[in-house]
PDB file of C-alpha atoms in Angstrom:
ATOM      1  CA  MET A   1       0.000   0.000   0.000  1.00 43.00           C
ATOM      2  CA  ALA A   2       2.842   2.402   0.804  1.00 45.00           C
ATOM      3  CA  LYS A   3       4.290   1.847  -2.682  1.00 45.00           C
ATOM      4  CA  MET A   4       0.947   2.835  -4.238  1.00 39.00           C
ATOM      5  CA  ARG A   5       0.769   6.018  -2.142  1.00 41.00           C
ATOM      6  CA  ASN A   6       4.315   6.966  -3.183  1.00 41.00           C
ATOM      7  CA  TYR A   7       3.478   6.285  -6.848  1.00 38.00           C
ATOM      8  CA  PHE A   8       0.458   8.589  -6.776  1.00 37.00           C
ATOM      9  CA  LYS A   9       2.341  11.237  -4.810  1.00 40.00           C
ATOM     10  CA  ALA A  10       5.111  11.234  -7.440  1.00 42.00           C
ATOM     11  CA  ALA A  11       2.598  11.241 -10.301  1.00 42.00           C
ATOM     12  CA  SER A  12       0.741  14.220  -8.850  1.00 40.00           C
ATOM     13  CA  HIS A  13       3.919  16.316  -9.126  1.00 50.00           C
ATOM     14  CA  HIS A  14       4.800  15.124 -12.635  1.00 62.00           C
ATOM     15  CA  ARG A  15       6.655  17.603 -14.805  1.00 76.00           C
ATOM     16  CA  ASP A  16       7.850  17.343 -18.348  1.00 91.00           C
ATOM     17  CA  ASP A  17      10.383  20.142 -18.518  1.00 93.00           C
ATOM     18  CA  ASP A  18      11.891  18.902 -21.799  1.00 93.00           C
ATOM     19  CA  LEU A  19       8.539  18.747 -23.625  1.00 94.00           C
ATOM     20  CA  GLN A  20       7.605  22.219 -22.346  1.00 96.00           C
ATOM     21  CA  THR A  21      10.958  23.619 -23.495  1.00 96.00           C
ATOM     22  CA  LYS A  22      10.757  21.931 -26.910  1.00 96.00           C
ATOM     23  CA  THR A  23       7.210  23.155 -27.528  1.00 97.00           C
ATOM     24  CA  MET A  24       8.010  26.708 -26.436  1.00 97.00           C
ATOM     25  CA  LYS A  25      11.054  26.728 -28.719  1.00 97.00           C
ATOM     26  CA  LYS A  26       8.848  25.636 -31.633  1.00 97.00           C
ATOM     27  CA  TYR A  27       6.018  28.164 -31.120  1.00 97.00           C
ATOM     28  CA  PHE A  28       7.854  31.007 -29.338  1.00 97.00           C
ATOM     29  CA  PRO A  29      11.488  30.744 -30.506  1.00 97.00           C
ATOM     30  CA  ALA A  30      12.397  34.177 -29.124  1.00 95.00           C
ATOM     31  CA  PHE A  31      11.701  32.995 -25.566  1.00 98.00           C
ATOM     32  CA  HIS A  32      14.587  31.692 -23.468  1.00 98.00           C
ATOM     33  CA  ALA A  33      14.254  28.723 -21.115  1.00 97.00           C
ATOM     34  CA  GLN A  34      16.033  28.391 -17.789  1.00 97.00           C
ATOM     35  CA  LYS A  35      15.732  25.151 -15.840  1.00 95.00           C
ATOM     36  CA  VAL A  36      15.314  25.623 -12.094  1.00 94.00           C
ATOM     37  CA  ASP A  37      14.540  23.201  -9.251  1.00 92.00           C
ATOM     38  CA  SER A  38      10.812  23.920  -9.461  1.00 90.00           C
ATOM     39  CA  GLY A  39      10.551  23.569 -13.271  1.00 93.00           C
ATOM     40  CA  VAL A  40      11.383  25.927 -16.138  1.00 96.00           C
ATOM     41  CA  ILE A  41      11.275  29.718 -16.360  1.00 98.00           C
ATOM     42  CA  PHE A  42      10.542  31.115 -19.819  1.00 98.00           C
ATOM     43  CA  THR A  43      11.253  34.774 -20.582  1.00 98.00           C
ATOM     44  CA  GLY A  44      10.795  36.708 -23.770  1.00 98.00           C
ATOM     45  CA  TRP A  45       9.043  39.536 -25.568  1.00 98.00           C
ATOM     46  CA  LEU A  46       5.466  39.521 -26.872  1.00 96.00           C
ATOM     47  CA  GLN A  47       3.941  42.127 -29.148  1.00 95.00           C
ATOM     48  CA  VAL A  48       0.249  41.479 -29.606  1.00 94.00           C
ATOM     49  CA  ARG A  49      -0.401  44.171 -32.226  1.00 95.00           C
ATOM     50  CA  PRO A  50       1.971  46.506 -34.074  1.00 95.00           C
ATOM     51  CA  GLU A  51       0.463  49.566 -32.383  1.00 95.00           C
ATOM     52  CA  PHE A  52       0.925  48.092 -28.881  1.00 95.00           C
ATOM     53  CA  PRO A  53       4.215  48.109 -27.011  1.00 96.00           C
ATOM     54  CA  LYS A  54       6.321  44.990 -26.634  1.00 97.00           C
ATOM     55  CA  TYR A  55       5.869  43.192 -23.319  1.00 98.00           C
ATOM     56  CA  HIS A  56       8.692  41.389 -21.556  1.00 98.00           C
ATOM     57  CA  VAL A  57       6.991  38.319 -20.064  1.00 98.00           C
ATOM     58  CA  LYS A  58       8.105  35.710 -17.550  1.00 98.00           C
ATOM     59  CA  VAL A  59       6.288  32.357 -17.307  1.00 98.00           C
ATOM     60  CA  GLU A  60       7.176  29.917 -14.553  1.00 97.00           C
ATOM     61  CA  TYR A  61       6.245  26.317 -15.370  1.00 96.00           C
ATOM     62  CA  ARG A  62       5.953  24.367 -12.109  1.00 95.00           C
ATOM     63  CA  GLY A  63       4.497  21.024 -13.106  1.00 92.00           C
ATOM     64  CA  ASN A  64       1.027  20.512 -11.642  1.00 91.00           C
ATOM     65  CA  LEU A  65       1.180  23.799  -9.726  1.00 93.00           C
ATOM     66  CA  GLU A  66      -0.448  26.672 -11.607  1.00 93.00           C
ATOM     67  CA  PRO A  67       2.076  28.572 -13.732  1.00 96.00           C
ATOM     68  CA  LEU A  68       3.087  32.037 -12.548  1.00 96.00           C
ATOM     69  CA  ILE A  69       2.933  34.698 -15.253  1.00 98.00           C
ATOM     70  CA  SER A  70       4.510  38.131 -14.799  1.00 97.00           C
ATOM     71  CA  VAL A  71       5.012  41.162 -16.996  1.00 98.00           C
ATOM     72  CA  LEU A  72       8.544  42.445 -16.405  1.00 98.00           C
ATOM     73  CA  GLU A  73       8.233  45.436 -18.765  1.00 97.00           C
ATOM     74  CA  PRO A  74       6.490  47.805 -19.243  1.00 97.00           C
ATOM     75  CA  ASN A  75       5.184  48.533 -15.777  1.00 96.00           C
ATOM     76  CA  ILE A  76       1.589  47.392 -15.317  1.00 96.00           C
ATOM     77  CA  SER A  77      -0.807  49.804 -13.629  1.00 95.00           C
ATOM     78  CA  PRO A  78      -1.395  48.836  -9.982  1.00 93.00           C
ATOM     79  CA  LYS A  79      -5.103  49.326 -10.719  1.00 93.00           C
ATOM     80  CA  ALA A  80      -5.100  46.810 -13.577  1.00 94.00           C
ATOM     81  CA  PRO A  81      -7.771  44.126 -13.222  1.00 93.00           C
ATOM     82  CA  HIS A  82      -7.197  40.394 -13.370  1.00 92.00           C
ATOM     83  CA  ARG A  83      -4.010  40.157 -11.382  1.00 93.00           C
ATOM     84  CA  TYR A  84      -3.212  38.232  -8.247  1.00 90.00           C
ATOM     85  CA  LYS A  85      -1.540  39.762  -5.243  1.00 86.00           C
ATOM     86  CA  GLY A  86       2.126  39.884  -6.138  1.00 88.00           C
ATOM     87  CA  GLY A  87       1.321  41.078  -9.662  1.00 92.00           C
ATOM     88  CA  TYR A  88       0.915  37.680 -11.347  1.00 96.00           C
ATOM     89  CA  LEU A  89      -1.555  37.688 -14.222  1.00 96.00           C
ATOM     90  CA  CYS A  90      -4.938  36.027 -13.712  1.00 93.00           C
ATOM     91  CA  LEU A  91      -5.567  34.261 -17.019  1.00 93.00           C
ATOM     92  CA  TYR A  92      -8.337  31.863 -16.013  1.00 90.00           C
ATOM     93  CA  HIS A  93     -10.549  30.929 -13.091  1.00 84.00           C
ATOM     94  CA  PRO A  94      -9.170  27.784 -11.437  1.00 82.00           C
ATOM     95  CA  LYS A  95     -12.685  26.372 -10.957  1.00 82.00           C
ATOM     96  CA  VAL A  96     -13.365  26.619 -14.698  1.00 84.00           C
ATOM     97  CA  PHE A  97      -9.976  25.491 -16.045  1.00 88.00           C
ATOM     98  CA  LYS A  98      -7.856  22.946 -14.195  1.00 91.00           C
ATOM     99  CA  TRP A  99      -4.143  23.244 -14.862  1.00 93.00           C
ATOM    100  CA  ASN A 100      -1.942  20.151 -14.779  1.00 91.00           C
ATOM    101  CA  GLY A 101       1.690  19.603 -15.695  1.00 89.00           C
ATOM    102  CA  GLN A 102       0.784  17.768 -18.914  1.00 89.00           C
ATOM    103  CA  LYS A 103      -0.832  20.848 -20.472  1.00 94.00           C
ATOM    104  CA  LEU A 104       1.470  22.898 -22.653  1.00 96.00           C
ATOM    105  CA  ILE A 105       2.540  26.415 -21.732  1.00 97.00           C
ATOM    106  CA  ALA A 106       2.938  27.260 -25.453  1.00 97.00           C
ATOM    107  CA  LYS A 107      -0.573  26.146 -26.389  1.00 95.00           C
ATOM    108  CA  GLU A 108      -2.530  27.380 -23.361  1.00 95.00           C
ATOM    109  CA  ILE A 109      -0.761  29.928 -21.186  1.00 97.00           C
ATOM    110  CA  MET A 110       1.035  31.896 -23.911  1.00 97.00           C
ATOM    111  CA  ILE A 111      -2.155  32.365 -25.929  1.00 95.00           C
ATOM    112  CA  TRP A 112      -4.016  33.565 -22.845  1.00 96.00           C
ATOM    113  CA  THR A 113      -1.104  35.835 -21.886  1.00 97.00           C
ATOM    114  CA  ALA A 114      -1.290  37.493 -25.318  1.00 97.00           C
ATOM    115  CA  ALA A 115      -5.057  37.898 -24.863  1.00 96.00           C
ATOM    116  CA  TRP A 116      -4.539  39.393 -21.387  1.00 97.00           C
ATOM    117  CA  ILE A 117      -2.098  41.945 -22.875  1.00 97.00           C
ATOM    118  CA  TYR A 118      -4.583  42.835 -25.619  1.00 97.00           C
ATOM    119  CA  PHE A 119      -7.425  43.364 -23.145  1.00 96.00           C
ATOM    120  CA  TYR A 120      -5.111  45.302 -20.826  1.00 97.00           C
ATOM    121  CA  GLU A 121      -4.188  47.700 -23.651  1.00 97.00           C
ATOM    122  CA  CYS A 122      -7.915  48.192 -24.366  1.00 96.00           C
ATOM    123  CA  TRP A 123      -8.579  48.718 -20.632  1.00 96.00           C
ATOM    124  CA  LYS A 124      -5.884  51.434 -20.495  1.00 95.00           C
ATOM    125  CA  LYS A 125      -7.710  53.359 -23.240  1.00 95.00           C
ATOM    126  CA  THR A 126     -11.331  52.810 -22.147  1.00 94.00           C
ATOM    127  CA  GLY A 127     -11.258  51.846 -18.465  1.00 92.00           C
ATOM    128  CA  GLU A 128     -13.334  48.769 -19.337  1.00 92.00           C
ATOM    129  CA  TRP A 129     -12.172  45.142 -19.441  1.00 93.00           C
ATOM    130  CA  TYR A 130     -13.521  43.545 -22.621  1.00 90.00           C
ATOM    131  CA  GLY A 131     -12.076  40.090 -22.016  1.00 85.00           C
ATOM    132  CA  PRO A 132     -13.919  37.155 -20.491  1.00 80.00           C
ATOM    133  CA  GLU A 133     -14.198  37.254 -16.737  1.00 78.00           C
ATOM    134  CA  ILE A 134     -15.838  35.559 -13.804  1.00 73.00           C
ATOM    135  CA  PRO A 135     -16.367  37.534 -10.587  1.00 68.00           C
ATOM    136  CA  HIS A 136     -14.093  36.265  -7.827  1.00 58.00           C
ATOM    137  CA  LYS A 137     -12.009  37.457  -4.928  1.00 60.00           C
ATOM    138  CA  VAL A 138      -8.372  38.342  -5.495  1.00 53.00           C
ATOM    139  CA  LYS A 139      -6.121  35.776  -3.893  1.00 54.00           C
ATOM    140  CA  SER A 140      -2.423  35.189  -3.577  1.00 55.00           C
ATOM    141  CA  MET A 141      -0.707  32.743  -5.884  1.00 54.00           C
ATOM    142  CA  LYS A 142       1.441  30.099  -4.224  1.00 56.00           C
ATOM    143  CA  SER A 143       4.987  30.838  -5.255  1.00 54.00           C
TER     144      SER A 143
END
């Protein structure tokens, strides 16, 4: 029985750092990958539309733990909606979308990060968030 518990414990923390890195390199070749104990940190520049500024983005892949997404540049308004305490971007509601370490950063998180940037740029001009949203309390992300 103890062997079964250890198997499931190990499986629940499964990470595929190499697959994440390979897929990011294919779809976002300008992003750099840095392996760390907790997973992989991807950093690079995104420009959603030619008229919008470039955004320096950091994505921390942590296996089954929700990824942490930060904008390093330009500075994000402290009043910007859809951010966790600590400044991490809120891309989805965890009760609606369940992250796991088998999902691909390049095919899920990066697309939503680009959408967040687009809606943020619109919000700066209009004061209204046009992206999808679900009312919820702001919480801290586990880092």
